[in-house]
Amino acid sequence: MIGTHAEVWKNCLSVIKDNVHPQSFKTWFEPIVPIRIENKVLTIQVPSQFFYEWLEEHYIDLLKKTIRKELGPDGRLEYSIIMDNTSGPNGPFAVNYPTSNHYATKNPYVSMPIDLNRGTSKDIPNPFIIPGLKKIKVESQLVESYSFDNFVEGECNRLARSAGFAVAENPGKTAFNPLLVFSSTGLGKTHLAHAIGLQAKHNFPEKTVLYVTTEQFINQYTESARNKNINDFVHFYQMIDVLIIDDIQFLTGKDKTQDVFFHIFNHLHQNSKQLIITSDKPPVELKGMEPRLLSRFKWGLSADLQAPDYETRVSILKKKLYNDGIQIPAEVINYLAQAINSNVREMEGALISLIAQSSLNKKAITLELARQMIDKFVKHTTKEISIDYIQKVVCDYFGLPIDQLYAKTRKREIVQARQVAMYFSKKHTKHSLAVIGLHCGNKDHATVLHACRTVANLVETDKQFRVFVSDIDRKITQ
Ligand code: ADP
Ligand code: MG
C-alpha cells in the first residue's frame, strides 16, 4: 500500500536528509513541494529549470534510490518546474558547465610586497610580482564580520546566498562560474561577496582568495601600465584561486582594463578557478561593457538580491544588535524595519544614528526618539545618485521629455540640457566620461568633456545660468 504523495515525499526526505550536507538539504530539498502520485510516479515541484538541472546533476542517484525504496523498482520521479522568473528582471538565468580543462599550469612564482588595503584612492600600488621569489601570502582583503553567519537569509536573497554557499564549498567546480550577484545599492552584494570569500578560505586554507573592488583593479592596472609591468599585473591575478571583483559596473567604458580583465577571466575560468562578480545592474544593462565579456558573465549564474521583506529586515536589525551586544525595545526595531524598506545600508545607518543619539543625549531609546530621528534621517539621507536620476531632474527642470536627451538634434535647449546632465553626472557619479557619454545619447568622451567645460564657463559668466545650475544641483542632492 503506497501512501499519499505527501507521505511518500516525507519518507524520501528523511532518507535524503541523512545523506546530504544540512546546508545542501536546506537549499535543494526543502523548497521542493510534492504534488501528486499516480501509477507509481511521484511528481515534485521545483522552483526553476536551474533547480531541476542541479538536482539531476548532483542528486539523481540518491533520488532514484529513495524513490525505489518507497515506490518499488518501477517507481519513478517527475518534475514540475515553476516557470516564473526567479532571476529577476534579467530574464531566466543561463547555466553552463565549466570546461573541465585540468591541464597543469604552474603558477608563476609571485609575491605581493604591498598592502592592497590602502583605501581606494588613486595611489594604490600595483601588486608587483618579482619572478623567482617564493610565493607569499596574498592579503585577501576580506572583512571578517561580512560572514555567512551574519548574512540573514530571506526570500530576497535565497538563490544568490545558496549559490554563493555552494561556490564556497566547491570553488571553481560548480556550474556557478562566474557567479554574478547583482542588485541596487545597499542590498548586500559586498557582504555576500565577502562571505563567499571567507567561507572558501575557511574550507580551503591553501587556496588564494582575493577580494578587490573594481576601482582598485582599475587603479592597479593604470599604475602597471604606467610602470610598464602589465605582465606582472596579469600574472598576479592569474594565480588567484578565488577572485572576487566588486562593482564591475565601474569597468564600463574602460576598454583597456576590460581587455586585460578578459584575459585574466579566461585564464582563471579555463583553470577552474572561481570568479565572483558583483554589479549594480543585471548584465544586460551594463552598457559600455564589451560583448565578449558580457557573454562570459552568462557562462555561470546571475542571481539578484531583492529588497528584503519586513520579517527579514527585522531579523537583520536583531542580528546586528545582538552582535553589538545592544538591546533596544522590540517596538523600536519594528518601527525602523517599517520606516526604511528599500535599502539595508540605510536601515542600519538609521539604527546606528539612533544608538548614537541616545548615548550622546543620555536618552533611552524609545519609539518617540526613533520617530524624531527617522524624520530627520530619512530626509537627510544621501542617496546614491545615478546618471538616470540626474537626467530626470534636469529634464523636469527644463520641462523637456527625457527621450529628447537621446535624440539627434541640435536644438539649443536640448543641447544645453544634455550638457547640464553630463556636467552633473561628472560631478555626482563615479562614472567615466565615456560611460556618461554612452548614457547621454551615445556621445563620446570628448563631447562630455566639452560639455563639462562649457557648463563650468557659463556658470562663471552667465548669472541666469548660474541660478539654473545651482537650482538643479539642489534638486539633485536634496
Ligand atoms: P551593496 O554592496 O549591495 O551596496 P552591502 O553589502 O554593502 O550592499 O550591504 C549594506 C549593509 O547591509 C551592510 O552593512 C551589510 O552587512 C548589510 N546587509 C545587507 N544584506 C544583509 C543581510 N541579508 N543580512 C545582514 N546584513 C545585511
Ligand atoms: Mg557594495
Short mmCIF file of C-alpha atoms and ligand atoms in Angstrom, two decimals:
data_model
loop_
_atom_site.label_atom_id
_atom_site.label_comp_id
_atom_site.label_asym_id
_atom_site.label_seq_id
_atom_site.Cartn_x
_atom_site.Cartn_y
_atom_site.Cartn_z
CA MET A 1 0.00 0.00 0.00
CA ILE A 2 1.54 3.26 -1.15
CA GLY A 3 0.95 6.41 0.88
CA THR A 4 -0.12 9.81 -0.37
CA HIS A 5 2.33 11.99 -2.26
CA ALA A 6 3.00 13.95 0.89
CA GLU A 7 3.77 10.84 2.90
CA VAL A 8 5.96 9.34 0.22
CA TRP A 9 7.94 12.50 -0.16
CA LYS A 10 8.27 12.88 3.58
CA ASN A 11 9.77 9.42 3.79
CA CYS A 12 12.11 10.22 0.92
CA LEU A 13 13.22 13.38 2.66
CA SER A 14 14.08 11.58 5.83
CA VAL A 15 16.43 9.32 3.88
CA ILE A 16 17.86 12.19 1.87
CA LYS A 17 18.47 14.22 4.97
CA ASP A 18 20.81 11.58 6.31
CA ASN A 19 22.76 11.56 3.10
CA VAL A 20 23.45 15.17 2.27
CA HIS A 21 25.05 18.12 3.94
CA PRO A 22 22.50 20.04 6.06
CA GLN A 23 23.05 23.23 4.10
CA SER A 24 22.53 21.39 0.81
CA PHE A 25 19.43 19.80 2.21
CA LYS A 26 18.05 23.19 3.11
CA THR A 27 18.97 24.68 -0.23
CA TRP A 28 17.96 21.97 -2.61
CA PHE A 29 15.36 19.79 -0.90
CA GLU A 30 13.36 21.93 1.46
CA PRO A 31 11.94 24.09 -1.34
CA ILE A 32 10.58 21.05 -3.17
CA VAL A 33 6.83 20.51 -3.00
CA PRO A 34 5.35 17.08 -3.73
CA ILE A 35 2.24 17.49 -5.85
CA ARG A 36 0.85 14.13 -6.82
CA ILE A 37 1.41 10.45 -7.10
CA GLU A 38 -0.04 8.47 -9.98
CA ASN A 39 0.86 4.99 -11.14
CA LYS A 40 3.98 4.97 -9.06
CA VAL A 41 5.12 8.25 -10.50
CA LEU A 42 5.78 10.88 -7.88
CA THR A 43 5.66 14.43 -9.21
CA ILE A 44 7.59 17.06 -7.34
CA GLN A 45 7.51 20.75 -7.96
CA VAL A 46 10.83 22.61 -8.15
CA PRO A 47 11.27 26.38 -8.23
CA SER A 48 13.10 26.67 -11.55
CA GLN A 49 14.68 24.97 -14.50
CA PHE A 50 18.03 25.55 -12.95
CA PHE A 51 16.96 23.83 -9.78
CA TYR A 52 15.87 20.80 -11.75
CA GLU A 53 19.17 20.66 -13.60
CA TRP A 54 21.08 20.93 -10.40
CA LEU A 55 19.13 18.07 -8.81
CA GLU A 56 19.61 15.92 -11.87
CA GLU A 57 23.28 16.65 -11.95
CA HIS A 58 24.05 16.15 -8.30
CA TYR A 59 21.41 14.11 -6.60
CA ILE A 60 19.93 11.86 -9.20
CA ASP A 61 21.37 8.66 -7.75
CA LEU A 62 20.18 9.46 -4.29
CA LEU A 63 16.75 10.44 -5.59
CA LYS A 64 16.43 7.27 -7.64
CA LYS A 65 17.38 5.10 -4.72
CA THR A 66 14.96 6.67 -2.31
CA ILE A 67 12.11 6.66 -4.80
CA ARG A 68 12.64 2.96 -5.49
CA LYS A 69 12.79 2.27 -1.82
CA GLU A 70 9.44 3.98 -1.37
CA LEU A 71 7.63 3.02 -4.55
CA GLY A 72 9.26 -0.23 -5.58
CA PRO A 73 11.56 -0.98 -8.53
CA ASP A 74 9.31 0.67 -11.11
CA GLY A 75 8.79 3.81 -9.08
CA ARG A 76 9.60 6.99 -10.97
CA LEU A 77 10.06 10.64 -10.35
CA GLU A 78 8.77 13.53 -12.39
CA TYR A 79 9.46 17.21 -12.02
CA SER A 80 7.11 20.07 -12.41
CA ILE A 81 9.03 23.27 -12.93
CA ILE A 82 7.70 26.66 -11.93
CA MET A 83 8.45 28.80 -14.95
CA ASP A 84 8.49 32.11 -13.20
CA ASN A 85 11.40 34.41 -13.49
CA THR A 86 13.50 33.59 -10.47
CA SER A 87 16.44 35.62 -11.58
CA GLY A 88 14.64 38.93 -11.52
CA PRO A 89 14.47 41.45 -14.30
CA ASN A 90 17.32 39.80 -16.09
CA GLY A 91 15.26 37.02 -17.61
CA PRO A 92 15.93 33.39 -16.98
CA PHE A 93 19.49 32.82 -15.99
CA ALA A 94 21.78 30.91 -18.22
CA VAL A 95 23.54 27.90 -16.89
CA ASN A 96 26.59 26.37 -18.37
CA TYR A 97 29.01 23.91 -17.03
CA PRO A 98 32.58 24.96 -16.82
CA THR A 99 35.03 23.44 -19.18
CA SER A 100 36.94 20.98 -17.11
CA ASN A 101 40.26 21.75 -18.61
CA HIS A 102 42.50 20.48 -15.91
CA TYR A 103 45.78 20.72 -17.69
CA ALA A 104 48.57 21.51 -15.35
CA THR A 105 49.63 25.08 -15.31
CA LYS A 106 52.32 26.14 -13.00
CA ASN A 107 51.58 29.28 -11.20
CA PRO A 108 54.31 31.75 -11.72
CA TYR A 109 56.12 32.39 -8.51
CA VAL A 110 54.67 35.54 -7.26
CA SER A 111 54.90 37.84 -4.41
CA MET A 112 52.89 40.82 -3.47
CA PRO A 113 55.01 43.02 -1.30
CA ILE A 114 52.47 45.74 -0.89
CA ASP A 115 49.30 46.16 1.00
CA LEU A 116 46.24 46.27 -1.25
CA ASN A 117 44.30 47.59 1.62
CA ARG A 118 45.25 51.21 1.43
CA GLY A 119 41.89 52.72 0.75
CA THR A 120 40.55 53.31 -2.70
CA SER A 121 42.42 56.40 -3.70
CA LYS A 122 44.36 56.57 -6.91
CA ASP A 123 47.67 55.81 -5.26
CA ILE A 124 47.12 52.12 -4.69
CA PRO A 125 50.33 50.49 -5.72
CA ASN A 126 50.35 47.56 -8.01
CA PRO A 127 50.65 44.04 -6.76
CA PHE A 128 54.09 43.52 -8.24
CA ILE A 129 55.37 40.14 -8.84
CA ILE A 130 59.00 39.50 -8.55
CA PRO A 131 59.85 36.44 -10.62
CA GLY A 132 61.97 33.97 -8.78
CA LEU A 133 60.71 34.86 -5.37
CA LYS A 134 58.77 32.40 -3.33
CA LYS A 135 55.02 32.64 -3.40
CA ILE A 136 53.95 34.66 -0.45
CA LYS A 137 50.63 35.05 1.15
CA VAL A 138 48.23 37.35 -0.60
CA GLU A 139 46.26 39.60 1.68
CA SER A 140 42.68 38.59 0.89
CA GLN A 141 41.15 41.91 1.91
CA LEU A 142 38.21 40.10 3.43
CA VAL A 143 36.18 41.65 6.21
CA GLU A 144 35.57 39.10 8.98
CA SER A 145 32.20 40.48 10.00
CA TYR A 146 30.80 40.05 6.50
CA SER A 147 30.34 36.35 7.11
CA PHE A 148 27.58 33.96 6.11
CA ASP A 149 26.63 33.77 9.77
CA ASN A 150 25.93 37.47 9.75
CA PHE A 151 24.12 37.42 6.43
CA VAL A 152 20.45 36.95 7.20
CA GLU A 153 18.70 34.62 4.82
CA GLY A 154 15.38 35.62 3.30
CA GLU A 155 13.28 35.16 0.22
CA CYS A 156 15.09 38.20 -1.18
CA ASN A 157 18.48 36.53 -1.30
CA ARG A 158 17.81 32.80 -1.27
CA LEU A 159 19.18 31.91 -4.67
CA ALA A 160 22.23 34.15 -4.50
CA ARG A 161 23.02 33.02 -1.00
CA SER A 162 22.67 29.32 -1.78
CA ALA A 163 24.70 29.62 -4.93
CA GLY A 164 27.32 31.57 -3.00
CA PHE A 165 27.46 28.90 -0.36
CA ALA A 166 27.78 26.18 -2.97
CA VAL A 167 30.64 28.09 -4.57
CA ALA A 168 32.44 28.39 -1.25
CA GLU A 169 32.08 24.64 -0.71
CA ASN A 170 33.46 23.85 -4.12
CA PRO A 171 35.19 26.82 -5.69
CA GLY A 172 35.62 26.57 -9.44
CA LYS A 173 33.86 23.23 -9.58
CA THR A 174 30.20 24.20 -9.69
CA ALA A 175 28.07 25.47 -12.54
CA PHE A 176 28.18 28.89 -10.91
CA ASN A 177 31.32 30.15 -12.53
CA PRO A 178 31.35 33.05 -12.69
CA LEU A 179 28.82 33.77 -10.01
CA LEU A 180 27.41 37.18 -10.74
CA VAL A 181 25.44 38.84 -7.97
CA PHE A 182 23.52 41.97 -8.82
CA SER A 183 21.17 44.35 -7.05
CA SER A 184 20.69 48.01 -6.47
CA THR A 185 22.80 49.59 -3.80
CA GLY A 186 22.74 48.68 -0.13
CA LEU A 187 21.19 45.24 -0.50
CA GLY A 188 24.13 43.08 0.48
CA LYS A 189 26.25 42.39 -2.61
CA THR A 190 29.51 43.31 -0.95
CA HIS A 191 28.57 41.47 2.21
CA LEU A 192 27.70 38.30 0.32
CA ALA A 193 30.85 38.52 -1.79
CA HIS A 194 32.99 38.66 1.35
CA ALA A 195 31.00 35.84 2.93
CA ILE A 196 31.78 33.59 -0.02
CA GLY A 197 35.45 34.52 0.15
CA LEU A 198 35.66 33.94 3.90
CA GLN A 199 33.90 30.60 3.67
CA ALA A 200 36.06 29.45 0.75
CA LYS A 201 39.17 30.40 2.67
CA HIS A 202 37.90 28.60 5.71
CA ASN A 203 37.17 25.45 3.70
CA PHE A 204 40.34 25.60 1.64
CA PRO A 205 43.05 27.39 3.59
CA GLU A 206 45.62 26.59 0.90
CA LYS A 207 43.70 28.44 -1.78
CA THR A 208 44.47 32.04 -2.61
CA VAL A 209 41.35 34.12 -2.19
CA LEU A 210 41.32 37.78 -3.19
CA TYR A 211 38.64 40.42 -2.87
CA VAL A 212 39.15 43.60 -4.87
CA THR A 213 36.91 46.45 -5.77
CA THR A 214 36.74 47.22 -9.45
CA GLU A 215 38.14 50.62 -8.61
CA GLN A 216 41.24 49.04 -7.09
CA PHE A 217 41.57 46.77 -10.07
CA ILE A 218 41.42 49.70 -12.46
CA ASN A 219 43.90 51.73 -10.45
CA GLN A 220 46.32 48.85 -10.27
CA TYR A 221 46.02 48.34 -13.95
CA THR A 222 46.61 52.01 -14.71
CA GLU A 223 49.61 52.03 -12.45
CA SER A 224 51.06 48.94 -14.04
CA ALA A 225 50.55 50.41 -17.50
CA ARG A 226 52.43 53.50 -16.40
CA ASN A 227 55.23 51.44 -14.96
CA LYS A 228 55.27 49.16 -17.97
CA ASN A 229 54.70 46.00 -15.98
CA ILE A 230 51.29 44.91 -17.17
CA ASN A 231 52.54 41.34 -17.43
CA ASP A 232 53.25 41.29 -13.74
CA PHE A 233 49.81 42.61 -13.02
CA VAL A 234 48.22 39.91 -15.17
CA HIS A 235 50.34 37.17 -13.66
CA PHE A 236 49.43 38.22 -10.20
CA TYR A 237 45.74 37.91 -10.94
CA GLN A 238 46.18 34.68 -12.83
CA MET A 239 47.45 32.91 -9.78
CA ILE A 240 44.39 33.65 -7.67
CA ASP A 241 42.14 30.67 -6.93
CA VAL A 242 39.05 32.58 -5.90
CA LEU A 243 38.81 36.05 -7.35
CA ILE A 244 36.08 38.38 -6.14
CA ILE A 245 35.54 41.59 -8.08
CA ASP A 246 33.09 44.01 -6.54
CA ASP A 247 31.06 46.56 -8.50
CA ILE A 248 32.02 45.52 -12.00
CA GLN A 249 29.79 48.26 -13.43
CA PHE A 250 32.74 50.61 -12.95
CA LEU A 251 34.50 48.75 -15.72
CA THR A 252 32.02 50.02 -18.28
CA GLY A 253 33.67 52.23 -20.84
CA LYS A 254 37.17 51.25 -19.67
CA ASP A 255 38.18 49.37 -22.78
CA LYS A 256 41.78 48.64 -21.93
CA THR A 257 41.08 47.43 -18.43
CA GLN A 258 38.25 45.30 -19.80
CA ASP A 259 40.62 43.79 -22.26
CA VAL A 260 43.09 42.75 -19.61
CA PHE A 261 40.30 41.55 -17.36
CA PHE A 262 39.03 39.43 -20.22
CA HIS A 263 42.37 37.63 -20.41
CA ILE A 264 42.53 37.14 -16.69
CA PHE A 265 38.97 35.87 -16.67
CA ASN A 266 39.66 33.35 -19.41
CA HIS A 267 42.78 32.06 -17.76
CA LEU A 268 41.09 31.61 -14.41
CA HIS A 269 37.98 30.06 -15.85
CA GLN A 270 39.91 27.61 -18.00
CA ASN A 271 41.85 26.52 -14.99
CA SER A 272 38.71 26.00 -12.95
CA LYS A 273 39.40 28.95 -10.71
CA GLN A 274 36.38 30.64 -9.22
CA LEU A 275 35.19 34.11 -10.18
CA ILE A 276 32.64 36.03 -8.18
CA ILE A 277 31.46 39.30 -9.63
CA THR A 278 29.02 41.86 -8.30
CA SER A 279 27.22 44.53 -10.24
CA ASP A 280 24.63 47.16 -9.55
CA LYS A 281 22.81 46.19 -12.74
CA PRO A 282 21.87 42.97 -14.43
CA PRO A 283 24.40 42.06 -17.12
CA VAL A 284 22.08 43.07 -19.96
CA GLU A 285 22.01 46.62 -18.68
CA LEU A 286 25.76 47.04 -18.44
CA LYS A 287 26.14 49.49 -21.27
CA GLY A 288 29.68 50.03 -22.40
CA MET A 289 30.83 46.55 -21.48
CA GLU A 290 32.44 44.51 -24.22
CA PRO A 291 30.02 41.90 -25.58
CA ARG A 292 32.62 39.16 -25.25
CA LEU A 293 32.92 39.89 -21.55
CA LEU A 294 29.18 40.05 -21.09
CA SER A 295 28.77 36.74 -22.81
CA ARG A 296 31.28 35.22 -20.42
CA PHE A 297 29.36 36.55 -17.45
CA LYS A 298 26.48 34.45 -18.71
CA TRP A 299 28.52 31.26 -18.54
CA GLY A 300 27.74 30.90 -14.90
CA LEU A 301 24.86 32.08 -12.81
CA SER A 302 23.45 35.56 -12.41
CA ALA A 303 21.48 35.90 -9.22
CA ASP A 304 19.91 39.04 -7.89
CA LEU A 305 19.33 40.34 -4.40
CA GLN A 306 15.95 41.92 -3.83
CA ALA A 307 14.97 44.34 -1.11
CA PRO A 308 14.27 42.26 1.99
CA ASP A 309 10.72 41.87 3.24
CA TYR A 310 9.64 43.15 6.62
CA GLU A 311 10.46 39.98 8.58
CA THR A 312 13.91 39.79 7.05
CA ARG A 313 14.53 43.44 7.85
CA VAL A 314 13.61 42.81 11.45
CA SER A 315 15.96 39.81 11.58
CA ILE A 316 18.78 41.85 10.08
CA LEU A 317 18.36 44.55 12.73
CA LYS A 318 18.15 41.97 15.50
CA LYS A 319 21.27 40.22 14.32
CA LYS A 320 23.16 43.48 14.19
CA LEU A 321 22.05 44.43 17.69
CA TYR A 322 22.84 41.00 19.02
CA ASN A 323 26.33 41.13 17.52
CA ASP A 324 26.93 44.52 19.04
CA GLY A 325 25.50 43.42 22.39
CA ILE A 326 22.87 46.13 22.38
CA GLN A 327 19.29 45.80 23.49
CA ILE A 328 16.52 48.04 22.30
CA PRO A 329 12.75 47.64 22.61
CA ALA A 330 11.07 45.42 20.04
CA GLU A 331 8.66 48.18 19.05
CA VAL A 332 11.59 50.36 18.05
CA ILE A 333 13.11 47.60 15.93
CA ASN A 334 9.78 47.01 14.24
CA TYR A 335 9.34 50.70 13.65
CA LEU A 336 12.76 51.03 11.99
CA ALA A 337 12.11 48.00 9.82
CA GLN A 338 8.84 49.53 8.74
CA ALA A 339 10.14 53.03 8.14
CA ILE A 340 13.06 52.10 5.90
CA ASN A 341 12.22 49.39 3.46
CA SER A 342 14.33 49.55 0.38
CA ASN A 343 17.92 49.71 1.48
CA VAL A 344 19.60 47.70 4.22
CA ARG A 345 22.51 50.09 4.48
CA GLU A 346 20.17 52.98 5.21
CA MET A 347 18.27 50.94 7.72
CA GLU A 348 21.48 50.08 9.53
CA GLY A 349 22.53 53.71 9.29
CA ALA A 350 19.32 54.76 10.98
CA LEU A 351 19.87 52.22 13.73
CA ILE A 352 23.40 53.44 14.34
CA SER A 353 22.29 57.08 14.43
CA LEU A 354 19.61 56.16 16.89
CA ILE A 355 22.06 54.43 19.18
CA ALA A 356 24.50 57.31 18.85
CA GLN A 357 21.78 59.89 19.61
CA SER A 358 20.61 58.08 22.68
CA SER A 359 24.08 57.68 24.12
CA LEU A 360 25.08 61.25 23.30
CA ASN A 361 21.99 62.77 24.85
CA LYS A 362 21.73 60.14 27.54
CA LYS A 363 18.16 59.41 26.50
CA ALA A 364 16.61 55.98 26.46
CA ILE A 365 15.90 54.52 23.05
CA THR A 366 12.17 54.89 22.74
CA LEU A 367 9.69 54.85 19.93
CA GLU A 368 9.40 58.59 20.28
CA LEU A 369 13.13 59.14 19.84
CA ALA A 370 13.13 56.78 16.86
CA ARG A 371 10.30 58.75 15.25
CA GLN A 372 12.07 62.08 15.65
CA MET A 373 15.28 60.67 14.34
CA ILE A 374 13.73 58.97 11.33
CA ASP A 375 12.03 62.18 10.34
CA LYS A 376 15.41 63.84 10.15
CA PHE A 377 17.31 60.87 8.93
CA VAL A 378 15.16 59.88 6.04
CA LYS A 379 15.22 63.39 4.67
CA HIS A 380 18.93 63.87 5.10
CA THR A 381 19.98 60.53 3.91
CA THR A 382 22.30 60.79 0.96
CA LYS A 383 21.03 58.61 -1.78
CA GLU A 384 23.25 57.18 -4.42
CA ILE A 385 22.89 59.50 -7.40
CA SER A 386 22.66 57.84 -10.79
CA ILE A 387 23.02 59.28 -14.27
CA ASP A 388 19.40 58.36 -14.96
CA TYR A 389 18.27 60.26 -11.90
CA ILE A 390 20.27 63.32 -12.89
CA GLN A 391 18.76 63.24 -16.36
CA LYS A 392 15.31 63.09 -14.89
CA VAL A 393 15.89 66.07 -12.61
CA VAL A 394 17.40 68.13 -15.43
CA CYS A 395 14.57 67.32 -17.85
CA ASP A 396 11.94 68.03 -15.20
CA TYR A 397 13.59 71.33 -14.51
CA PHE A 398 13.66 72.43 -18.12
CA GLY A 399 10.26 70.86 -18.86
CA LEU A 400 11.64 68.51 -21.52
CA PRO A 401 10.60 64.92 -22.16
CA ILE A 402 13.52 62.73 -21.16
CA ASP A 403 13.83 60.96 -24.52
CA GLN A 404 14.78 64.28 -26.10
CA LEU A 405 18.13 63.96 -24.36
CA TYR A 406 18.94 60.95 -26.50
CA ALA A 407 17.58 62.48 -29.71
CA LYS A 408 19.85 63.53 -32.52
CA THR A 409 19.03 67.18 -32.50
CA ARG A 410 20.88 70.45 -32.35
CA LYS A 411 18.06 72.40 -30.77
CA ARG A 412 19.71 74.74 -28.37
CA GLU A 413 17.63 73.99 -25.29
CA ILE A 414 18.11 70.27 -25.74
CA VAL A 415 21.82 70.51 -26.33
CA GLN A 416 22.09 72.63 -23.22
CA ALA A 417 20.01 70.28 -21.08
CA ARG A 418 22.17 67.40 -22.24
CA GLN A 419 25.31 69.33 -21.36
CA VAL A 420 23.98 70.13 -17.93
CA ALA A 421 23.10 66.47 -17.37
CA MET A 422 26.62 65.48 -18.41
CA TYR A 423 28.14 68.09 -16.14
CA PHE A 424 26.23 66.83 -13.11
CA SER A 425 26.90 63.21 -13.97
CA LYS A 426 30.59 64.00 -13.85
CA LYS A 427 30.16 65.91 -10.62
CA HIS A 428 27.95 63.47 -8.73
CA THR A 429 28.76 60.00 -10.01
CA LYS A 430 31.92 57.97 -10.27
CA HIS A 431 31.33 57.14 -13.91
CA SER A 432 33.93 57.87 -16.54
CA LEU A 433 33.38 60.42 -19.28
CA ALA A 434 32.91 57.56 -21.73
CA VAL A 435 30.12 55.99 -19.71
CA ILE A 436 28.42 59.31 -19.16
CA GLY A 437 28.53 59.88 -22.92
CA LEU A 438 27.01 56.48 -23.56
CA HIS A 439 24.09 57.27 -21.30
CA CYS A 440 23.54 60.70 -22.76
CA GLY A 441 22.67 59.90 -26.34
CA ASN A 442 25.72 57.82 -27.22
CA LYS A 443 28.25 60.64 -27.25
CA ASP A 444 31.98 60.13 -26.94
CA HIS A 445 34.12 61.18 -24.02
CA ALA A 446 35.40 64.30 -25.79
CA THR A 447 31.84 65.58 -26.14
CA VAL A 448 31.27 65.05 -22.42
CA LEU A 449 34.49 66.83 -21.58
CA HIS A 450 33.46 69.72 -23.80
CA ALA A 451 30.04 69.82 -22.13
CA CYS A 452 31.58 69.94 -18.65
CA ARG A 453 33.84 72.83 -19.67
CA THR A 454 31.01 74.71 -21.38
CA VAL A 455 28.78 74.46 -18.33
CA ALA A 456 31.61 75.47 -16.00
CA ASN A 457 32.34 78.51 -18.21
CA LEU A 458 28.71 79.54 -18.34
CA VAL A 459 28.42 79.28 -14.59
CA GLU A 460 31.31 81.73 -14.37
CA THR A 461 29.98 84.18 -16.92
CA ASP A 462 26.20 83.96 -17.05
CA LYS A 463 24.28 84.94 -13.95
CA GLN A 464 20.96 83.45 -15.02
CA PHE A 465 22.61 80.20 -15.97
CA ARG A 466 24.35 80.09 -12.60
CA VAL A 467 20.93 80.22 -10.93
CA PHE A 468 19.69 77.33 -13.08
CA VAL A 469 22.68 75.24 -12.24
CA SER A 470 22.54 75.80 -8.52
CA ASP A 471 18.77 75.12 -8.50
CA ILE A 472 19.31 71.85 -10.27
CA ASP A 473 22.21 70.92 -8.04
CA ARG A 474 19.99 71.42 -5.01
CA LYS A 475 17.28 69.26 -6.51
CA ILE A 476 19.71 66.50 -7.36
CA THR A 477 21.26 66.35 -3.93
CA GLN A 478 18.26 67.06 -1.76
P1 ADP B 1 25.77 46.56 -1.59
O1 ADP B 1 27.16 46.06 -1.82
O2 ADP B 1 24.74 45.79 -2.33
O3 ADP B 1 25.63 48.04 -1.81
P2 ADP B 1 26.36 45.93 1.15
O4 ADP B 1 26.84 44.52 1.02
O5 ADP B 1 27.39 46.97 1.37
O6 ADP B 1 25.42 46.32 -0.07
O7 ADP B 1 25.28 45.95 2.34
C1 ADP B 1 24.92 47.12 3.03
C2 ADP B 1 24.80 46.82 4.51
O8 ADP B 1 23.66 46.00 4.70
C3 ADP B 1 25.98 46.06 5.04
O9 ADP B 1 26.30 46.54 6.33
C4 ADP B 1 25.51 44.63 5.13
O10 ADP B 1 26.13 43.93 6.18
C5 ADP B 1 24.02 44.80 5.39
N1 ADP B 1 23.22 43.71 4.84
C6 ADP B 1 22.70 43.63 3.59
N2 ADP B 1 22.02 42.50 3.43
C7 ADP B 1 22.09 41.83 4.60
C8 ADP B 1 21.60 40.58 5.08
N3 ADP B 1 20.86 39.78 4.30
N4 ADP B 1 21.87 40.23 6.34
C9 ADP B 1 22.61 41.03 7.14
N5 ADP B 1 23.11 42.21 6.76
C10 ADP B 1 22.87 42.62 5.51
MG MG B 2 28.86 47.09 -2.47
#
